[in-house]
Tab-separated table of C-alpha atoms in Angstrom:
chain	number	residue	atom	x	y	z
A	252	MET	CA	102.948	162.527	113.168
A	253	ARG	CA	106.250	160.678	113.410
A	254	ILE	CA	105.499	157.001	115.661
A	255	ALA	CA	108.632	155.676	116.688
A	256	ILE	CA	108.939	152.185	118.285
A	257	PRO	CA	112.225	151.269	119.668
A	258	LEU	CA	113.703	147.473	119.489
A	259	PHE	CA	116.776	145.955	121.324
A	260	ASP	CA	117.309	142.057	121.212
A	261	GLY	CA	115.200	139.496	122.981
A	262	PHE	CA	111.772	141.837	122.497
A	263	THR	CA	108.630	140.458	121.376
A	264	ALA	CA	106.882	140.401	118.167
A	265	LEU	CA	103.690	141.084	118.608
A	266	ASP	CA	104.059	143.910	121.306
A	267	ALA	CA	105.768	146.117	118.467
A	268	VAL	CA	104.056	144.514	115.606
A	269	GLY	CA	100.150	144.916	117.261
A	270	PRO	CA	100.282	148.937	118.078
A	271	TYR	CA	102.023	149.088	113.980
A	272	GLU	CA	99.787	147.424	112.568
A	273	VAL	CA	97.284	149.651	113.939
A	274	LEU	CA	98.808	152.957	114.324
A	275	SER	CA	100.496	152.752	110.731
A	276	ARG	CA	97.244	153.348	108.849
A	277	LEU	CA	96.252	156.317	110.867
A	278	PRO	CA	96.594	159.206	108.064
A	279	GLY	CA	99.690	160.986	107.754
A	280	ALA	CA	101.218	158.540	110.262
A	281	GLU	CA	104.727	157.568	109.957
A	282	VAL	CA	106.362	154.601	112.339
A	283	VAL	CA	109.709	154.351	112.576
A	284	PHE	CA	111.412	151.363	114.274
A	285	LEU	CA	114.755	152.627	115.646
A	286	ALA	CA	117.157	151.339	118.264
A	287	ALA	CA	120.924	152.155	119.691
A	288	GLN	CA	122.689	151.312	116.807
A	289	ALA	CA	119.979	150.576	113.502
A	290	GLY	CA	120.189	147.131	111.910
A	291	PRO	CA	118.568	143.821	112.844
A	292	LYS	CA	117.444	142.777	116.013
A	293	SER	CA	116.491	139.734	116.966
A	294	THR	CA	113.242	138.049	119.317
A	295	ASP	CA	113.058	137.116	122.553
A	296	THR	CA	112.542	133.534	120.802
A	297	ARG	CA	115.410	133.575	118.334
A	298	MET	CA	113.012	132.788	114.943
A	299	LEU	CA	112.715	136.184	113.986
A	300	THR	CA	114.530	139.294	112.899
A	301	LEU	CA	112.418	143.068	112.966
A	302	LEU	CA	115.344	145.937	111.237
A	303	ALA	CA	115.425	148.982	112.837
A	304	SER	CA	115.830	151.550	110.723
A	305	SER	CA	117.267	154.710	112.533
A	306	THR	CA	118.685	155.498	115.801
A	307	LEU	CA	116.978	156.349	118.941
A	308	VAL	CA	119.671	160.065	118.388
A	309	ALA	CA	118.585	161.023	114.936
A	310	LEU	CA	114.892	160.852	116.376
A	311	PRO	CA	114.933	162.977	119.748
A	312	ASP	CA	111.614	163.851	119.395
A	313	PRO	CA	108.215	161.533	117.723
A	314	GLU	CA	104.657	162.378	118.512
A	315	VAL	CA	104.404	159.121	119.589
A	316	LEU	CA	106.272	156.604	121.738
A	317	VAL	CA	105.221	153.125	122.091
A	318	VAL	CA	107.641	151.125	124.083
A	319	PRO	CA	107.425	147.129	123.512
A	320	GLY	CA	108.489	144.796	126.072
A	321	GLY	CA	109.344	141.168	126.395
A	322	PRO	CA	112.301	139.137	128.209
A	323	GLY	CA	115.058	141.764	126.842
A	324	THR	CA	114.089	144.478	129.257
A	325	ARG	CA	115.539	142.711	132.101
A	326	ALA	CA	119.672	143.819	130.727
A	327	LEU	CA	117.827	147.325	129.458
A	328	LEU	CA	116.659	148.671	133.206
A	329	GLU	CA	119.764	150.448	133.155
A	330	ASN	CA	120.859	150.810	130.306
A	331	ARG	CA	121.906	154.794	130.574
A	332	PRO	CA	121.445	155.795	126.635
A	333	LEU	CA	117.958	154.392	126.602
A	334	LEU	CA	116.867	155.394	129.488
A	335	ASP	CA	118.055	159.160	128.331
A	336	TRP	CA	116.405	159.114	125.632
A	337	LEU	CA	113.376	157.936	126.936
A	338	ARG	CA	113.306	160.118	129.228
A	339	SER	CA	114.128	163.232	126.977
A	340	ALA	CA	111.506	161.888	124.283
A	341	HIS	CA	108.462	161.059	126.788
A	342	GLU	CA	109.268	165.509	127.936
A	343	ARG	CA	108.194	166.723	124.005
A	344	SER	CA	106.140	163.318	122.806
A	345	THR	CA	102.118	164.076	122.511
A	346	TRP	CA	101.666	160.319	123.455
A	347	THR	CA	104.337	158.076	125.594
A	348	THR	CA	103.002	154.171	126.017
A	349	SER	CA	104.135	150.659	126.247
A	350	VAL	CA	103.028	146.850	125.653
A	351	CYS	CA	103.784	144.037	128.181
A	352	THR	CA	107.519	144.872	130.009
A	353	GLY	CA	107.778	147.755	128.136
A	354	SER	CA	106.182	149.847	130.806
A	355	LEU	CA	109.482	148.545	133.260
A	356	LEU	CA	111.789	150.626	130.948
A	357	LEU	CA	109.863	153.331	131.296
A	358	ALA	CA	109.547	152.657	135.042
A	359	ALA	CA	113.357	152.428	135.176
A	360	ALA	CA	113.564	155.775	133.804
A	361	GLY	CA	111.352	157.640	136.311
A	362	LEU	CA	108.045	158.419	133.856
A	363	LEU	CA	105.662	156.310	135.604
A	364	ARG	CA	106.872	157.576	139.500
A	365	GLY	CA	103.549	157.612	141.409
A	366	ARG	CA	101.317	156.983	138.198
A	367	ARG	CA	99.112	154.357	137.482
A	368	ALA	CA	100.121	151.993	135.086
A	369	THR	CA	100.057	148.111	134.077
A	370	SER	CA	102.177	145.200	132.369
A	371	HIS	CA	102.254	141.855	131.447
A	372	TRP	CA	100.278	140.018	134.836
A	373	LEU	CA	103.346	138.016	135.596
A	374	GLU	CA	105.673	141.955	136.149
A	375	LEU	CA	103.020	143.590	137.377
A	376	GLU	CA	103.882	144.059	140.923
A	377	THR	CA	107.748	145.218	139.907
A	378	LEU	CA	106.480	148.209	138.635
A	379	ARG	CA	105.989	148.845	142.301
A	380	ARG	CA	109.634	148.736	142.678
A	381	PHE	CA	109.713	151.982	140.742
A	382	GLY	CA	107.645	153.993	142.773
A	383	ALA	CA	104.434	152.942	140.461
A	384	GLU	CA	100.955	152.306	141.056
A	385	PRO	CA	100.111	148.988	139.538
A	386	VAL	CA	96.622	148.619	137.611
A	387	ALA	CA	95.251	145.256	136.350
A	388	GLN	CA	94.307	145.932	133.665
A	389	ARG	CA	94.153	145.431	129.833
A	390	VAL	CA	94.581	149.532	128.770
A	391	VAL	CA	95.570	152.300	131.763
A	392	ARG	CA	95.561	155.781	130.689
A	393	ASP	CA	97.235	158.358	133.212
A	394	GLY	CA	97.621	161.597	131.751
A	395	LYS	CA	99.252	160.989	128.185
A	396	LEU	CA	100.836	157.802	129.322
A	397	LEU	CA	99.291	154.668	128.330
A	398	THR	CA	99.791	151.048	129.306
A	399	ALA	CA	99.307	148.323	128.099
A	400	ALA	CA	98.991	144.684	130.006
A	401	GLY	CA	101.194	141.568	128.302
A	402	VAL	CA	101.774	141.088	124.159
A	403	SER	CA	98.080	140.662	122.884
A	404	ALA	CA	96.722	144.252	124.393
A	405	GLY	CA	98.694	146.528	122.102
A	406	ILE	CA	96.128	145.817	119.588
A	407	ASP	CA	93.654	147.555	122.116
A	408	MET	CA	95.795	149.917	123.274
A	409	GLY	CA	96.369	150.966	119.645
A	410	LEU	CA	93.059	151.412	118.806
A	411	GLN	CA	92.714	153.439	122.179
A	412	LEU	CA	95.246	155.561	121.223
A	413	ALA	CA	93.795	156.070	117.310
A	414	ALA	CA	90.755	157.043	118.502
A	415	LEU	CA	92.522	159.492	120.948
A	416	ILE	CA	94.430	160.817	118.087
A	417	ALA	CA	92.170	160.758	114.620
A	418	GLY	CA	88.720	160.189	116.333
A	419	GLU	CA	86.210	157.049	116.826
A	420	GLN	CA	85.142	156.865	113.135
A	421	VAL	CA	88.852	156.755	111.876
A	422	ALA	CA	89.585	153.850	115.299
A	423	MET	CA	86.611	151.913	113.921
A	424	ALA	CA	87.512	151.740	110.088
A	425	ILE	CA	90.939	151.116	111.192
A	426	GLN	CA	89.738	147.834	113.345
A	427	LEU	CA	87.351	146.644	110.283
A	428	ALA	CA	90.699	146.913	107.901
A	429	ILE	CA	92.502	144.268	110.485
A	430	GLU	CA	89.138	142.585	110.751
A	431	TYR	CA	89.373	142.767	114.500
A	432	ASP	CA	86.841	140.793	115.447
A	433	PRO	CA	88.353	138.376	118.436
A	434	GLN	CA	87.098	134.750	119.076
A	435	PRO	CA	89.974	133.052	121.464
A	436	PRO	CA	88.878	129.658	121.105
A	437	PHE	CA	89.485	129.452	125.226
A	438	ASP	CA	88.543	132.077	127.822
A	439	SER	CA	92.178	131.668	129.443
A	440	GLY	CA	93.917	134.976	128.666
A	441	SER	CA	94.245	136.409	131.634
A	442	PRO	CA	95.079	135.130	135.242
A	443	ARG	CA	91.100	135.616	136.389
A	444	SER	CA	89.756	133.070	133.720
A	445	ALA	CA	92.314	131.159	133.005
A	446	PRO	CA	91.811	127.779	134.813
A	447	ALA	CA	94.703	127.048	137.855
A	448	GLU	CA	96.895	124.349	136.883
A	449	VAL	CA	97.065	126.705	133.785
A	450	SER	CA	98.293	130.027	135.410
A	451	ALA	CA	100.458	127.830	137.978
A	452	SER	CA	102.354	126.089	134.775
A	453	VAL	CA	103.005	129.402	133.466
A	454	ARG	CA	104.086	130.645	136.408
A	455	ALA	CA	106.245	127.633	137.319
A	456	ALA	CA	108.180	128.185	133.402
A	457	ALA	CA	108.623	131.883	134.128
A	458	ALA	CA	110.119	131.047	137.076
A	459	SER	CA	111.834	128.357	136.323
A	460	ARG	CA	113.888	130.251	133.133
A	461	ALA	CA	114.141	133.116	136.020
A	462	VAL	CA	116.230	130.881	137.946
A	463	SER	CA	117.659	129.300	135.077
A	464	SER	CA	118.732	133.074	132.855
A	465	ARG	CA	118.764	131.031	129.747
A	466	ARG	CA	116.695	132.383	127.136
A	467	PRO	CA	113.042	131.867	127.260
A	468	GLN	CA	111.199	128.645	126.173
A	469	SER	CA	108.219	127.786	124.874
A	470	PRO	CA	105.426	127.990	125.530
A	471	THR	CA	105.629	131.306	127.575
A	472	ASP	CA	108.049	134.311	128.280
B	96	MET	CA	108.121	120.689	113.866
B	97	ARG	CA	109.584	122.737	111.297
B	98	ILE	CA	106.862	125.852	111.068
B	99	ALA	CA	107.098	127.776	107.647
B	100	ILE	CA	105.895	131.265	107.341
B	101	PRO	CA	106.807	131.983	103.292
B	102	LEU	CA	107.596	136.310	103.299
B	103	PHE	CA	107.128	138.286	100.293
B	104	ASP	CA	106.947	142.212	99.544
B	105	GLY	CA	103.855	143.998	100.172
B	106	PHE	CA	102.594	141.345	103.146
B	107	THR	CA	100.742	142.499	106.210
B	108	ALA	CA	102.918	142.353	109.157
B	109	LEU	CA	99.865	140.981	111.870
B	110	ASP	CA	99.601	137.879	109.218
B	111	ALA	CA	102.854	136.492	109.762
B	112	VAL	CA	103.320	137.470	113.517
B	113	GLY	CA	99.928	136.956	115.240
B	114	PRO	CA	100.390	133.097	114.598
B	115	TYR	CA	104.337	133.098	114.644
B	116	GLU	CA	103.627	134.366	118.005
B	117	VAL	CA	101.255	131.516	119.430
B	118	LEU	CA	102.672	129.005	117.478
B	119	SER	CA	106.590	130.006	118.523
B	120	ARG	CA	105.717	128.944	122.043
B	121	LEU	CA	104.570	125.102	121.549
B	122	PRO	CA	107.059	122.566	122.282
B	123	GLY	CA	109.503	121.689	120.019
B	124	ALA	CA	108.890	124.200	117.740
B	125	GLU	CA	110.828	125.955	115.267
B	126	VAL	CA	109.280	128.497	113.067
B	127	VAL	CA	111.430	129.404	109.712
B	128	PHE	CA	110.740	132.642	107.867
B	129	LEU	CA	111.735	132.394	103.939
B	130	ALA	CA	111.658	133.306	100.740
B	131	ALA	CA	112.031	132.832	96.782
B	132	GLN	CA	115.456	134.869	97.790
B	133	ALA	CA	116.749	135.313	101.860
B	134	GLY	CA	116.945	138.566	103.110
B	135	PRO	CA	114.740	141.700	104.225
B	136	LYS	CA	110.942	141.775	102.887
B	137	SER	CA	109.123	145.263	102.988
B	138	THR	CA	105.579	145.636	104.385
B	139	ASP	CA	102.468	146.666	102.538
B	140	THR	CA	103.002	150.397	104.533
B	141	ARG	CA	106.619	150.045	104.217
B	142	MET	CA	107.510	151.060	107.771
B	143	LEU	CA	109.155	147.872	108.639
B	144	THR	CA	110.673	144.995	107.605
B	145	LEU	CA	110.950	141.627	108.259
B	146	LEU	CA	114.397	139.206	107.475
B	147	ALA	CA	113.526	136.042	105.566
B	148	SER	CA	116.135	133.657	106.545
B	149	SER	CA	116.177	131.096	104.465
B	150	THR	CA	114.461	129.811	100.834
B	151	LEU	CA	111.969	128.084	99.479
B	152	VAL	CA	113.630	125.731	97.946
B	153	ALA	CA	116.386	124.948	101.330
B	154	LEU	CA	113.021	123.969	102.699
B	155	PRO	CA	110.578	121.604	101.120
B	156	ASP	CA	108.669	119.617	103.472
B	157	PRO	CA	107.980	121.914	106.744
B	158	GLU	CA	105.232	119.951	109.035
B	159	VAL	CA	103.075	123.287	109.135
B	160	LEU	CA	102.817	125.822	106.711
B	161	VAL	CA	101.145	129.214	107.432
B	162	VAL	CA	100.439	131.599	104.583
B	163	PRO	CA	100.079	135.268	105.494
B	164	GLY	CA	98.196	137.922	102.902
B	165	GLY	CA	98.433	141.674	102.191
B	166	PRO	CA	98.198	143.733	99.028
B	167	GLY	CA	101.514	141.551	97.738
B	168	THR	CA	99.862	138.494	97.060
B	169	ARG	CA	98.211	140.472	94.454
B	170	ALA	CA	101.214	139.678	92.447
B	171	LEU	CA	101.990	136.271	92.920
B	172	LEU	CA	98.880	135.116	92.282
B	173	GLU	CA	100.732	133.948	88.764
B	174	ASN	CA	104.102	133.140	90.654
B	175	ARG	CA	105.381	129.706	89.388
B	176	PRO	CA	107.968	129.413	91.916
B	177	LEU	CA	105.879	129.720	94.891
B	178	LEU	CA	102.664	128.152	93.537
B	179	ASP	CA	104.986	124.974	92.666
B	180	TRP	CA	106.252	125.426	96.265
B	181	LEU	CA	103.125	125.482	98.459
B	182	ARG	CA	101.455	122.734	95.785
B	183	SER	CA	104.672	120.314	96.168
B	184	ALA	CA	104.561	121.825	100.701
B	185	HIS	CA	100.736	120.983	101.178
B	186	GLU	CA	101.441	117.471	100.025
B	187	ARG	CA	104.138	116.799	102.705
B	188	SER	CA	102.594	119.120	105.366
B	189	THR	CA	100.275	117.991	108.424
B	190	TRP	CA	98.759	121.080	108.818
B	191	THR	CA	98.419	124.008	105.802
B	192	THR	CA	97.596	126.711	106.787
B	193	SER	CA	96.486	131.187	105.882
B	194	VAL	CA	95.712	133.909	107.067
B	195	CYS	CA	93.804	136.775	105.588
B	196	THR	CA	94.805	136.907	101.984
B	197	GLY	CA	97.144	134.620	102.281
B	198	SER	CA	93.939	132.116	101.155
B	199	LEU	CA	94.060	133.422	97.735
B	200	LEU	CA	97.901	131.898	96.916
B	201	LEU	CA	96.462	128.863	98.568
B	202	ALA	CA	93.801	128.615	96.369
B	203	ALA	CA	96.030	130.116	92.949
B	204	ALA	CA	98.307	127.134	93.996
B	205	GLY	CA	94.925	124.604	93.637
B	206	LEU	CA	94.770	123.910	96.601
B	207	LEU	CA	91.089	124.935	97.678
B	208	ARG	CA	89.209	123.879	94.728
B	209	GLY	CA	86.181	122.754	96.124
B	210	ARG	CA	87.013	123.563	100.207
B	211	ARG	CA	85.221	125.691	102.060
B	212	ALA	CA	87.938	128.371	103.212
B	213	THR	CA	88.061	132.053	104.513
B	214	SER	CA	89.857	134.866	103.687
B	215	HIS	CA	89.483	138.681	104.375
B	216	TRP	CA	85.765	139.888	104.022
B	217	LEU	CA	86.601	142.489	101.390
B	218	GLU	CA	88.264	138.713	99.137
B	219	LEU	CA	85.967	136.387	100.210
B	220	GLU	CA	83.934	135.996	96.960
B	221	THR	CA	87.462	136.100	95.140
B	222	LEU	CA	87.940	132.737	96.928
B	223	ARG	CA	85.314	131.380	94.529
B	224	ARG	CA	87.039	132.159	91.678
B	225	PHE	CA	89.642	129.323	92.744
B	226	GLY	CA	86.813	126.734	93.038
B	227	ALA	CA	86.654	127.450	97.070
B	228	GLU	CA	83.330	127.827	98.942
B	229	PRO	CA	83.622	130.789	100.669
B	230	VAL	CA	82.790	130.428	104.347
B	231	ALA	CA	82.427	133.790	106.595
B	232	GLN	CA	83.597	132.489	109.424
B	233	ARG	CA	86.796	133.515	112.319
B	234	VAL	CA	88.452	130.383	111.237
B	235	VAL	CA	87.918	127.222	109.058
B	236	ARG	CA	88.641	124.198	108.883
B	237	ASP	CA	88.283	121.944	106.520
B	238	GLY	CA	90.639	118.495	106.691
B	239	LYS	CA	94.100	119.828	107.056
B	240	LEU	CA	93.707	123.029	105.649
B	241	LEU	CA	93.401	126.060	108.217
B	242	THR	CA	92.023	129.140	106.536
B	243	ALA	CA	92.079	132.965	108.631
B	244	ALA	CA	89.735	135.955	107.872
B	245	GLY	CA	91.529	139.108	108.092
B	246	VAL	CA	94.941	140.405	109.705
B	247	SER	CA	94.156	139.483	113.648
B	248	ALA	CA	92.285	136.701	112.609
B	249	GLY	CA	95.653	135.026	112.339
B	250	ILE	CA	95.738	134.819	116.523
B	251	ASP	CA	93.183	132.943	116.711
B	252	MET	CA	93.574	130.609	114.268
B	253	GLY	CA	97.123	130.168	116.041
B	254	LEU	CA	95.831	128.794	119.617
B	255	GLN	CA	93.097	126.641	116.879
B	256	LEU	CA	96.345	124.986	115.951
B	257	ALA	CA	98.159	125.095	118.959
B	258	ALA	CA	95.478	122.667	120.788
B	259	LEU	CA	94.842	120.220	117.432
B	260	ILE	CA	98.901	119.912	117.577
B	261	ALA	CA	99.540	119.802	121.507
B	262	GLY	CA	96.050	119.576	122.798
B	263	GLU	CA	94.282	122.534	124.914
B	264	GLN	CA	95.802	122.355	128.539
B	265	VAL	CA	98.952	123.954	126.157
B	266	ALA	CA	97.188	126.206	123.716
B	267	MET	CA	95.808	127.245	126.661
B	268	ALA	CA	99.258	128.381	128.333
B	269	ILE	CA	99.942	129.928	125.160
B	270	GLN	CA	97.447	132.351	125.283
B	271	LEU	CA	97.851	133.454	128.510
B	272	ALA	CA	101.182	133.976	128.223
B	273	ILE	CA	100.672	136.483	126.018
B	274	GLU	CA	97.428	137.579	127.836
B	275	TYR	CA	95.466	137.416	125.021
B	276	ASP	CA	92.155	138.333	126.653
B	277	PRO	CA	91.214	140.988	123.490
B	278	GLN	CA	89.232	143.734	124.697
B	279	PRO	CA	88.562	145.847	121.504
B	280	PRO	CA	87.267	149.219	122.598
B	281	PHE	CA	84.932	149.131	119.489
B	282	ASP	CA	82.432	146.572	118.474
B	283	SER	CA	83.229	147.216	114.799
B	284	GLY	CA	85.876	144.473	114.289
B	285	SER	CA	83.080	142.851	111.131
B	286	PRO	CA	81.333	143.928	108.362
B	287	ARG	CA	78.509	142.088	110.053
B	288	SER	CA	79.190	144.575	113.914
B	289	ALA	CA	80.583	147.754	112.304
B	290	PRO	CA	78.249	150.431	111.572
B	291	ALA	CA	77.168	150.938	108.200
B	292	GLU	CA	79.480	154.513	107.231
B	293	VAL	CA	82.525	153.096	109.034
B	294	SER	CA	82.123	149.564	106.476
B	295	ALA	CA	81.252	152.106	103.850
B	296	SER	CA	84.185	154.365	104.352
B	297	VAL	CA	86.931	151.035	104.202
B	298	ARG	CA	85.159	149.563	101.157
B	299	ALA	CA	85.760	152.691	99.408
B	300	ALA	CA	88.805	153.581	100.308
B	301	ALA	CA	89.866	149.519	99.092
B	302	ALA	CA	88.198	150.318	95.850
B	303	SER	CA	90.100	153.695	95.023
B	304	ARG	CA	93.434	151.600	95.457
B	305	ALA	CA	92.228	148.917	93.437
B	306	VAL	CA	91.957	151.285	90.958
B	307	SER	CA	94.956	153.577	91.287
B	308	SER	CA	97.058	150.489	91.794
B	309	ARG	CA	99.519	152.585	94.074
B	310	ARG	CA	100.829	150.849	97.305
B	311	PRO	CA	98.428	151.005	99.650
B	312	GLN	CA	97.214	154.258	101.704
B	313	SER	CA	95.794	154.522	105.506
B	314	PRO	CA	93.808	153.463	107.132
B	315	THR	CA	92.902	149.790	104.992
B	316	ASP	CA	94.368	146.902	103.621
């Protein structure tokens, strides 16, 4: 079972590595990191580089597709080769999935028209522009499409997908192997639970980045 | 503030990327992935490669040290250059931290003697061999030492450390930015909560790997 994770400059590392860490442990799974051109791909912070070992054209028909997000997606919403590949891969895939703003790439490829889907909470309404129905939920399933909320939600999505592919016992063993017993020190992981001033600071930082178009600054994006 | 994350062949990707994703968003933070020799480092699954952009000798005095784990740690428990670097970096660091079996490297360097520390639940007792006091807890703090449990625990550790460094408001903003509002589909992330047969299967897989000494097989390690 080939699991394809397309990379691009400006992706968010955990969007890709969360699901990878879960799905690579499925029996018989082969996770392939690929890109328009193979080679080093820099994350959004420019402090970390992952290698794409293969090209999109070399793997037209993965069984599972996992599209990460990140500020780098903005430059790709009209990228013909990537969107064509996503459309064609989705036609043949068993599961098509995304994490964070990876769903905007699926949406830009026309794959979420009339579908329920999610994304990073800051970009949820952007899905509507592409004809999708945004759902503020950690993981949203619509047929063979699974979309996850922001960044860390890819771990939860990966475990749900592992259960769909290999059954709950295997998914639970993977969860135990990666000791996924989360204990966040604060209840600040969602705009529904975070203190109002914290949400406001994250919104303001995102807005200022959008205006300046500079590369992402800490602490957000 | 320089945050050093040493990489090595056979590390577990999420051990490194979880804390990176949190700490790289701290104002003024520079996360550096480094290794004995700079260049590509393959993860435990051999399906993913991260780049170490610098060498250990080039960065002797990072303010923060984050040591990831993984099956590759076993080959390093007597690796003189790495253990010497860890000892020397720890002398000057503000915070010395680990994720998963990264704590075994700190322990092998002699840094956990008489200290409370944690590790992956399967390797907790191994800490005792090096004179540490194992604690079955998600994140353990002893002075400037922070150790985290298995793989995914590095995200929780990263957020605790972010709060210690920059205050709770900043840590909460980072948690919201990465939408860390975990909703695992099963209650199977700890040996205390997982069904007995799931724990037994993960233990058996780990034992069979230890005997065969082959590279890790799914679903665990």
